[in-house]
XYZ file of C-alpha atoms in Angstrom:
507
model
C 1.820 -25.737 16.025
C -0.297 -23.459 18.282
C 2.526 -21.152 19.439
C 5.232 -19.412 17.246
C 8.369 -17.832 18.561
C 9.581 -15.233 16.023
C 13.107 -14.355 17.557
C 14.840 -16.173 20.145
C 14.997 -13.129 22.471
C 11.197 -12.467 22.280
C 9.068 -12.248 25.404
C 5.945 -13.272 23.694
C 4.804 -15.997 21.129
C 1.875 -15.711 18.772
C -0.938 -18.312 19.016
C -1.564 -19.383 15.608
C -5.187 -21.240 16.578
C -7.162 -20.134 19.464
C -5.792 -21.502 22.756
C -7.428 -22.091 26.288
C -6.255 -21.499 29.904
C -4.250 -24.568 30.829
C -2.694 -25.235 27.496
C 1.220 -26.015 27.643
C 3.161 -23.514 26.154
C 4.790 -26.025 23.965
C 8.301 -24.433 23.169
C 11.525 -25.224 24.103
C 12.586 -24.219 27.768
C 8.906 -23.804 29.026
C 8.232 -27.272 30.245
C 5.823 -27.279 32.947
C 4.412 -23.487 31.934
C 0.806 -23.452 30.873
C -1.637 -20.906 29.738
C -2.972 -18.786 32.502
C -5.742 -16.872 30.060
C -7.439 -17.856 27.043
C -5.376 -16.543 23.854
C -7.463 -15.849 20.464
C -5.417 -16.609 17.187
C -3.047 -14.113 16.335
C -2.832 -12.855 19.770
C 0.169 -13.001 22.188
C 1.287 -15.148 25.127
C 3.980 -14.134 27.591
C 6.809 -16.739 27.851
C 8.329 -15.248 30.983
C 7.433 -13.047 34.063
C 7.811 -9.667 33.101
C 7.791 -6.808 35.799
C 5.519 -3.690 35.646
C 7.160 -1.178 33.365
C 9.453 -3.642 31.365
C 10.169 -3.608 27.723
C 8.129 -6.352 25.768
C 9.847 -7.613 22.661
C 8.510 -9.299 19.438
C 10.601 -9.639 16.193
C 13.418 -9.100 18.504
C 12.237 -5.614 19.000
C 10.469 -3.583 21.605
C 6.936 -3.333 20.731
C 5.578 -1.809 24.377
C 6.072 -1.800 28.008
C 4.103 -3.621 30.504
C 1.366 -1.858 32.214
C 1.503 -4.020 35.102
C 3.242 -7.144 36.134
C 2.611 -10.069 33.505
C 3.367 -13.693 34.648
C 4.329 -16.116 32.149
C 1.296 -17.836 30.287
C -0.642 -14.567 30.279
C -2.533 -13.114 27.406
C -0.619 -10.145 26.478
C -2.777 -7.191 25.032
C -4.482 -3.685 25.131
C -5.046 -4.514 29.102
C -1.491 -5.051 30.034
C 0.728 -3.562 27.329
C 1.199 -0.059 26.534
C 3.382 2.405 24.145
C 6.840 3.112 25.724
C 6.922 6.951 26.626
C 10.653 7.467 25.619
C 11.742 7.505 21.929
C 14.989 5.568 22.764
C 12.902 2.678 23.872
C 11.836 2.160 20.385
C 15.261 1.303 19.287
C 17.172 -2.016 20.007
C 17.489 -5.570 19.564
C 17.682 -7.251 16.197
C 19.394 -5.142 13.382
C 18.054 -4.588 9.778
C 19.498 -7.320 7.376
C 20.242 -6.034 3.624
C 21.150 -8.382 0.720
C 19.749 -9.002 -2.619
C 18.733 -12.554 -2.951
C 20.208 -15.010 -5.312
C 18.000 -15.347 -8.041
C 17.010 -18.833 -8.985
C 17.830 -20.112 -12.611
C 14.370 -20.577 -13.575
C 12.839 -17.248 -12.248
C 10.895 -15.228 -14.832
C 12.187 -12.025 -16.140
C 9.457 -10.942 -18.073
C 5.841 -10.106 -18.587
C 3.572 -9.156 -21.160
C 2.503 -5.315 -21.152
C 2.053 -2.319 -23.143
C 5.144 -0.684 -24.424
C 4.543 2.985 -24.590
C 6.442 5.374 -27.436
C 8.032 6.981 -24.867
C 9.468 3.675 -23.561
C 7.635 2.967 -20.450
C 5.779 -0.288 -19.845
C 2.309 -0.313 -18.807
C 0.395 -3.309 -17.039
C -3.125 -1.783 -18.157
C -4.723 0.472 -21.205
C -7.295 2.788 -19.592
C -8.976 6.190 -20.789
C -9.070 8.261 -17.595
C -11.611 11.250 -17.109
C -9.727 13.665 -14.589
C -11.707 16.219 -12.617
C -10.194 19.393 -11.574
C -12.606 19.823 -8.627
C -15.167 17.916 -6.828
C -17.904 19.822 -8.741
C -17.270 17.807 -11.562
C -16.883 14.641 -9.967
C -20.620 13.465 -10.857
C -20.378 14.261 -14.410
C -17.090 12.191 -14.648
C -18.511 9.394 -13.111
C -21.422 9.390 -15.320
C -19.317 9.527 -18.504
C -17.215 6.518 -17.197
C -20.546 4.567 -16.286
C -21.962 5.394 -19.827
C -18.705 4.046 -21.439
C -17.498 1.348 -19.543
C -19.523 -1.173 -21.162
C -18.178 0.096 -24.536
C -14.767 -1.325 -23.578
C -15.693 -4.716 -22.875
C -15.676 -5.328 -26.699
C -12.625 -3.404 -27.634
C -9.199 -5.289 -27.944
C -6.532 -3.512 -26.074
C -8.712 -1.175 -23.965
C -8.927 -2.298 -20.362
C -11.548 0.297 -19.243
C -12.606 3.614 -18.409
C -11.948 5.191 -15.093
C -13.200 8.412 -13.532
C -10.323 9.950 -11.738
C -12.276 12.273 -9.247
C -11.533 13.725 -5.691
C -13.016 15.814 -3.002
C -11.251 19.102 -3.317
C -9.865 21.468 -6.074
C -11.778 24.744 -4.692
C -12.240 26.631 -0.989
C -8.433 26.191 -0.744
C -5.292 28.359 -1.445
C -3.741 28.454 -4.869
C -0.614 27.877 -3.471
C 1.447 26.023 -0.522
C 1.871 22.617 0.618
C -1.958 21.562 0.036
C -1.988 23.088 -3.379
C 1.298 21.356 -4.335
C 0.218 17.853 -3.196
C -3.076 18.210 -5.089
C -1.531 19.422 -8.350
C 1.283 16.761 -8.321
C -1.343 14.070 -7.500
C -3.771 15.015 -10.492
C -0.682 15.214 -12.800
C 0.737 12.015 -11.426
C -2.253 10.351 -12.300
C -2.466 11.798 -15.756
C 1.370 10.728 -16.468
C 0.769 6.997 -14.853
C 1.697 4.559 -17.931
C -1.432 2.964 -17.645
C -3.608 6.091 -18.970
C -3.929 5.595 -22.669
C -5.922 8.633 -23.124
C -7.157 11.628 -20.901
C -10.336 13.895 -20.814
C -10.181 16.585 -18.090
C -13.616 18.127 -16.739
C -13.980 21.178 -14.690
C -16.484 23.185 -13.539
C -15.513 26.686 -14.844
C -14.938 28.626 -11.751
C -12.827 26.532 -9.283
C -9.400 27.578 -7.953
C -7.905 24.668 -9.564
C -8.750 25.949 -12.877
C -8.580 23.871 -16.128
C -6.380 25.949 -17.914
C -3.811 26.247 -15.117
C -3.999 22.294 -14.752
C -3.593 21.538 -18.433
C -0.584 23.908 -18.437
C 1.206 21.756 -15.668
C 0.128 18.138 -16.602
C 3.146 17.301 -18.428
C 1.590 14.394 -20.271
C 3.463 12.508 -22.708
C 2.752 13.502 -26.563
C 1.382 10.112 -27.571
C -1.349 10.366 -25.305
C -4.476 12.094 -26.420
C -5.655 14.781 -24.005
C -8.947 16.929 -24.404
C -10.429 19.450 -21.656
C -13.379 21.546 -20.887
C -15.866 22.983 -18.355
C -19.341 22.278 -17.652
C -20.245 25.945 -17.453
C -19.102 26.833 -21.023
C -21.077 23.706 -22.614
C -24.111 24.949 -20.667
C -24.367 22.237 -17.839
C -24.701 18.667 -16.759
C -26.292 16.928 -19.809
C -23.919 18.723 -22.104
C -20.889 18.089 -20.244
C -21.747 14.410 -19.908
C -22.765 13.982 -23.741
C -19.220 15.708 -24.549
C -17.211 13.560 -22.410
C -18.790 10.440 -23.883
C -17.981 11.565 -27.345
C -14.447 12.258 -26.430
C -13.995 8.986 -24.565
C -15.364 6.900 -26.999
C -13.119 8.630 -29.728
C -10.095 7.637 -27.227
C -11.173 4.089 -27.026
C -11.450 3.520 -30.715
C -7.871 4.988 -31.178
C -6.594 2.937 -28.815
C -8.425 -0.314 -30.019
C -5.680 -2.775 -31.348
C -3.138 -1.963 -28.675
C -1.250 -5.174 -28.085
C 0.747 -6.490 -25.457
C 4.446 -7.187 -25.876
C 7.360 -9.263 -23.821
C 8.778 -6.473 -21.355
C 11.180 -7.086 -18.904
C 10.416 -6.987 -15.180
C 12.252 -3.662 -14.755
C 9.531 -1.783 -16.164
C 7.209 -2.831 -13.225
C 6.810 -0.304 -10.179
C 5.292 -2.188 -7.300
C 3.215 -0.448 -4.565
C 3.550 -2.351 -1.303
C 0.338 -1.958 1.099
C -1.260 -3.273 3.933
C -4.615 -3.002 5.141
C -7.033 -4.473 7.912
C -3.946 -5.985 9.497
C -3.927 -8.915 12.044
C -1.703 -11.092 14.205
C -0.673 -13.030 11.149
C 0.185 -10.150 8.797
C 3.901 -9.943 9.965
C 4.207 -13.919 9.786
C 2.635 -14.731 6.639
C 1.701 -12.339 3.792
C 3.678 -9.503 4.575
C 7.372 -11.526 4.657
C 6.267 -13.540 1.804
C 5.568 -10.201 -0.387
C 8.870 -8.843 0.892
C 10.533 -12.018 -0.637
C 8.546 -11.133 -3.946
C 9.532 -7.609 -3.684
C 13.287 -8.547 -3.152
C 13.192 -10.987 -6.177
C 11.638 -7.998 -8.430
C 14.330 -5.441 -7.048
C 17.325 -7.820 -7.502
C 15.959 -8.384 -11.208
C 15.814 -4.607 -11.847
C 12.351 -3.429 -11.092
C 11.132 -1.090 -8.345
C 9.191 -1.236 -5.141
C 7.781 1.244 -3.212
C 6.924 1.098 0.684
C 4.894 3.858 2.015
C 2.504 4.515 4.981
C 4.789 6.335 7.277
C 2.795 6.139 10.671
C 2.927 2.171 9.943
C 6.887 2.150 10.136
C 6.862 4.087 13.062
C 9.224 1.984 15.419
C 10.756 0.289 12.670
C 12.206 3.172 10.698
C 15.728 2.515 12.454
C 15.698 -0.899 10.490
C 15.196 1.033 7.194
C 17.498 3.499 7.859
C 20.146 0.893 8.466
C 19.536 -0.216 5.006
C 19.821 3.122 3.333
C 22.292 3.386 0.441
C 23.469 6.666 1.816
C 23.378 9.058 4.854
C 21.246 11.508 3.049
C 18.698 8.782 2.285
C 18.821 7.684 5.766
C 18.101 11.340 7.131
C 15.567 11.824 4.796
C 13.490 8.973 6.159
C 13.962 10.107 9.871
C 13.047 13.620 8.946
C 9.668 12.513 7.779
C 9.298 10.250 10.877
C 9.710 13.784 13.036
C 7.396 15.498 10.698
C 4.664 13.204 11.477
C 5.438 13.289 15.278
C 4.942 17.015 15.048
C 1.783 16.718 12.879
C 0.041 14.232 14.906
C 1.158 16.361 18.101
C -0.649 19.225 16.241
C -3.821 17.496 15.832
C -4.061 16.490 19.361
C -3.261 12.511 18.876
C -0.235 10.399 18.469
C 1.236 7.865 16.453
C -0.235 4.979 18.401
C -3.546 6.165 17.480
C -3.123 4.286 14.250
C -4.010 0.781 15.022
C -7.630 0.324 14.254
C -10.180 -1.419 16.247
C -9.960 -4.315 13.689
C -6.014 -4.569 14.009
C -6.676 -5.047 17.925
C -9.008 -7.613 17.541
C -6.781 -9.455 15.353
C -3.907 -9.413 17.781
C -2.106 -6.079 17.311
C -1.572 -3.868 20.449
C 0.805 -0.821 19.744
C 1.815 0.900 16.493
C 5.348 -0.374 17.164
C 4.152 -3.823 16.632
C 2.147 -3.291 13.851
C 5.066 -1.265 12.123
C 7.226 -4.034 12.806
C 5.016 -6.575 10.930
C 4.223 -3.855 8.182
C 7.752 -3.293 7.308
C 8.249 -7.183 6.244
C 6.637 -6.280 2.963
C 9.871 -4.222 2.049
C 12.090 -7.558 2.535
C 15.593 -6.991 2.609
C 16.843 -5.011 -0.257
C 18.875 -1.624 0.310
C 16.578 1.503 0.598
C 17.794 3.732 -2.276
C 15.527 6.759 -1.938
C 12.948 8.489 0.024
C 10.182 10.653 -1.924
C 7.341 12.883 -0.655
C 3.716 12.296 -1.192
C 2.946 11.782 -5.117
C 6.479 12.769 -6.212
C 7.748 10.629 -9.156
C 9.276 7.356 -7.874
C 13.112 6.924 -9.095
C 13.912 3.497 -10.551
C 15.126 0.998 -10.043
C 15.502 -0.198 -6.230
C 13.619 0.116 -3.104
C 12.069 3.433 -2.543
C 9.998 4.939 0.081
C 7.000 7.208 -0.120
C 5.886 9.475 2.549
C 2.306 8.743 2.685
C -0.544 8.311 5.340
C -1.693 4.733 6.388
C -4.994 5.395 5.289
C -5.259 2.724 2.406
C -6.690 4.901 -0.547
C -4.657 8.152 0.362
C -1.469 5.732 0.542
C -2.160 4.084 -2.627
C -3.085 6.998 -4.618
C 0.349 8.622 -3.652
C 1.788 5.552 -5.129
C -0.120 5.711 -8.589
C 0.575 9.179 -8.781
C 4.355 8.391 -8.342
C 4.216 5.988 -11.365
C 3.230 2.424 -9.686
C 2.026 0.458 -12.338
C 1.097 -2.598 -9.890
C -0.220 -2.869 -6.444
C 0.123 -5.666 -3.829
C -2.223 -5.314 -0.851
C -2.098 -7.661 2.333
C -5.060 -8.327 4.657
C -5.868 -10.243 7.497
C -9.394 -8.830 8.419
C -10.432 -8.420 5.141
C -10.147 -5.522 2.319
C -12.442 -4.549 -0.801
C -9.880 -2.286 -2.029
C -9.102 -1.497 -5.630
C -6.835 0.997 -7.500
C -8.106 1.322 -11.162
C -6.162 2.500 -13.595
C -3.566 -0.017 -11.721
C -4.286 -3.424 -10.794
C -4.365 -4.337 -7.057
C -3.317 -8.016 -5.996
C -4.583 -8.988 -2.677
C -2.994 -11.514 -0.252
C -4.776 -13.100 2.635
C -2.477 -13.566 5.801
C -4.879 -16.317 7.611
C -7.120 -19.031 5.995
C -10.094 -18.151 7.679
C -10.443 -14.671 6.029
C -9.019 -16.154 2.862
C -12.075 -18.745 2.693
C -14.493 -16.394 4.132
C -13.755 -13.578 1.545
C -12.650 -15.745 -1.032
C -13.934 -13.661 -4.231
C -11.788 -10.703 -2.831
C -8.306 -12.550 -2.225
C -5.999 -13.661 -5.042
C -3.637 -15.870 -2.701
C -3.972 -17.102 0.671
C -0.364 -17.035 2.293
C -1.625 -18.895 5.501
C 0.353 -22.022 4.562
C 3.635 -20.304 5.754
C 2.315 -21.079 9.310
C -0.449 -23.665 8.676
C 1.726 -26.016 6.537
C 5.004 -25.203 7.045
C 5.519 -23.680 3.361
C 8.930 -21.799 3.371
C 8.675 -18.119 2.936
C 10.757 -18.422 -0.169
C 8.466 -20.617 -1.783
C 5.234 -18.808 -0.834
C 7.399 -15.438 -2.083
C 8.087 -16.922 -5.292
C 4.186 -17.718 -5.543
C 3.413 -14.004 -4.896
C 6.076 -13.168 -7.468
C 4.549 -15.298 -10.132
C 1.182 -14.050 -9.408
C 2.183 -10.527 -10.014
C 3.843 -11.091 -13.147
C 0.531 -13.025 -14.266
C -1.866 -10.012 -13.502
C 0.935 -7.424 -14.709
C 0.255 -9.412 -17.897
C -3.174 -8.952 -18.366
C -4.803 -11.668 -15.777
C -7.609 -9.782 -13.829
C -7.279 -9.718 -10.100
C -9.892 -10.590 -7.752
C -10.706 -6.621 -7.202
C -10.791 -6.062 -11.101
C -13.282 -9.045 -11.481
C -15.268 -7.344 -8.807
C -15.160 -3.920 -10.551
C -13.448 -2.386 -7.478
C -11.144 0.638 -7.684
C -13.212 3.645 -8.786
C -14.035 5.016 -5.728
C -10.535 4.699 -3.845
C -8.864 7.651 -5.539
C -8.191 10.075 -2.424
C -5.353 12.488 -2.488
C -4.011 13.550 0.805
C -5.555 16.891 1.770
C -3.442 19.111 3.294
C -3.992 22.962 4.376
C -7.099 24.628 5.353
C -10.390 24.317 3.812
C -11.580 27.865 3.086
């Protein structure tokens, strides 16, 4: 199979292998039509003549308008396809479908995790070293580096993670930027995967230790200590004190045991990065199947990346369980249109050079593939960045598309498991929450085998049904939630990807 037609009314088909000019378009109703150009794998070929200014459909939805006349068999990409100027042109075609799947009788309904005294379920047991300000980030990293090896020999302790960030001072102590930072830091402190916490400040920052500690709201069973570098007399003393505190907490956590928990304790963050033309065909819809199974079994899935649902938001809104939820989603879209306009850019600036090289032309096309991660479950809630995630159901969180910033918001909201799809390749991790990475195509999965947990390309290359691949994703997620180390964990990734969304003036 060289060309895939995704929806009966589509104007383009996707090449699953590199194709050369002269090859026939071997699809029903196209006898005698051949390619006029070479078409790379993951890219699009026109199935019919399209006049200049015509809407072009893929996934049954408009992905752009022709910049010039396109003839059947031509390569369709940046040179001849652009964004529609009118917002109304984004809406139309196939409607979003909603419905919980029928759960297979043999579907696993439990995993082995840590039951916290407050009843929550955790997939990992970490000691966190949380910074109030960038000025204490190096101290926190040194503490984590010194103590990380100690965790290797301790049963029930998964590691030590420095929870650092690039702000905390030179900012107003009120307003949207302040609220987002404080909400994010408190969310990490309260994440169920944190079993102990050391808070390190400099001593003169806007985001002072005393104020942050008063607002953390950490559960009573979590040991928490705090201090500032200035009061201890400098870097060396601050590192020594942190090492002492972390080692004491690790001793207290030693012996924690995993127990059987229901899948309803899982809060799964859905993320894609380095997307390509295969993303919407293989890994994303396979993850959507797994997400639907989890939600139907009582768990929670979180879709984010607001710029990467742009053009598909109407499909999600149609699945909302209330008018208020649908309007909350559309309000976030309007905010982003205004926000990007103020910054002198547009939503179509989102697709990266790698996305485009992989066959994605416009943000509309990218979004229609990205939203497949959310399956068909009803949309039950919309939350602002890093707000607590309500359970159960499919929830949308307003996050940027930039991977580390997006996942940071989900972890702060309470996600205890992340699934990340990639077509170009990713080296992402998300401690203290494990990341499972799905490859969209076989070439990527082979080239970066040590970074990829599951290759989803058999959906196209071998005709494996999406339901079957989705079940493989589901089982893999439960295995990792139960303690199996993901590829990113084996590589030690995840300590540098904590990036709160920075809003507001830097003073």
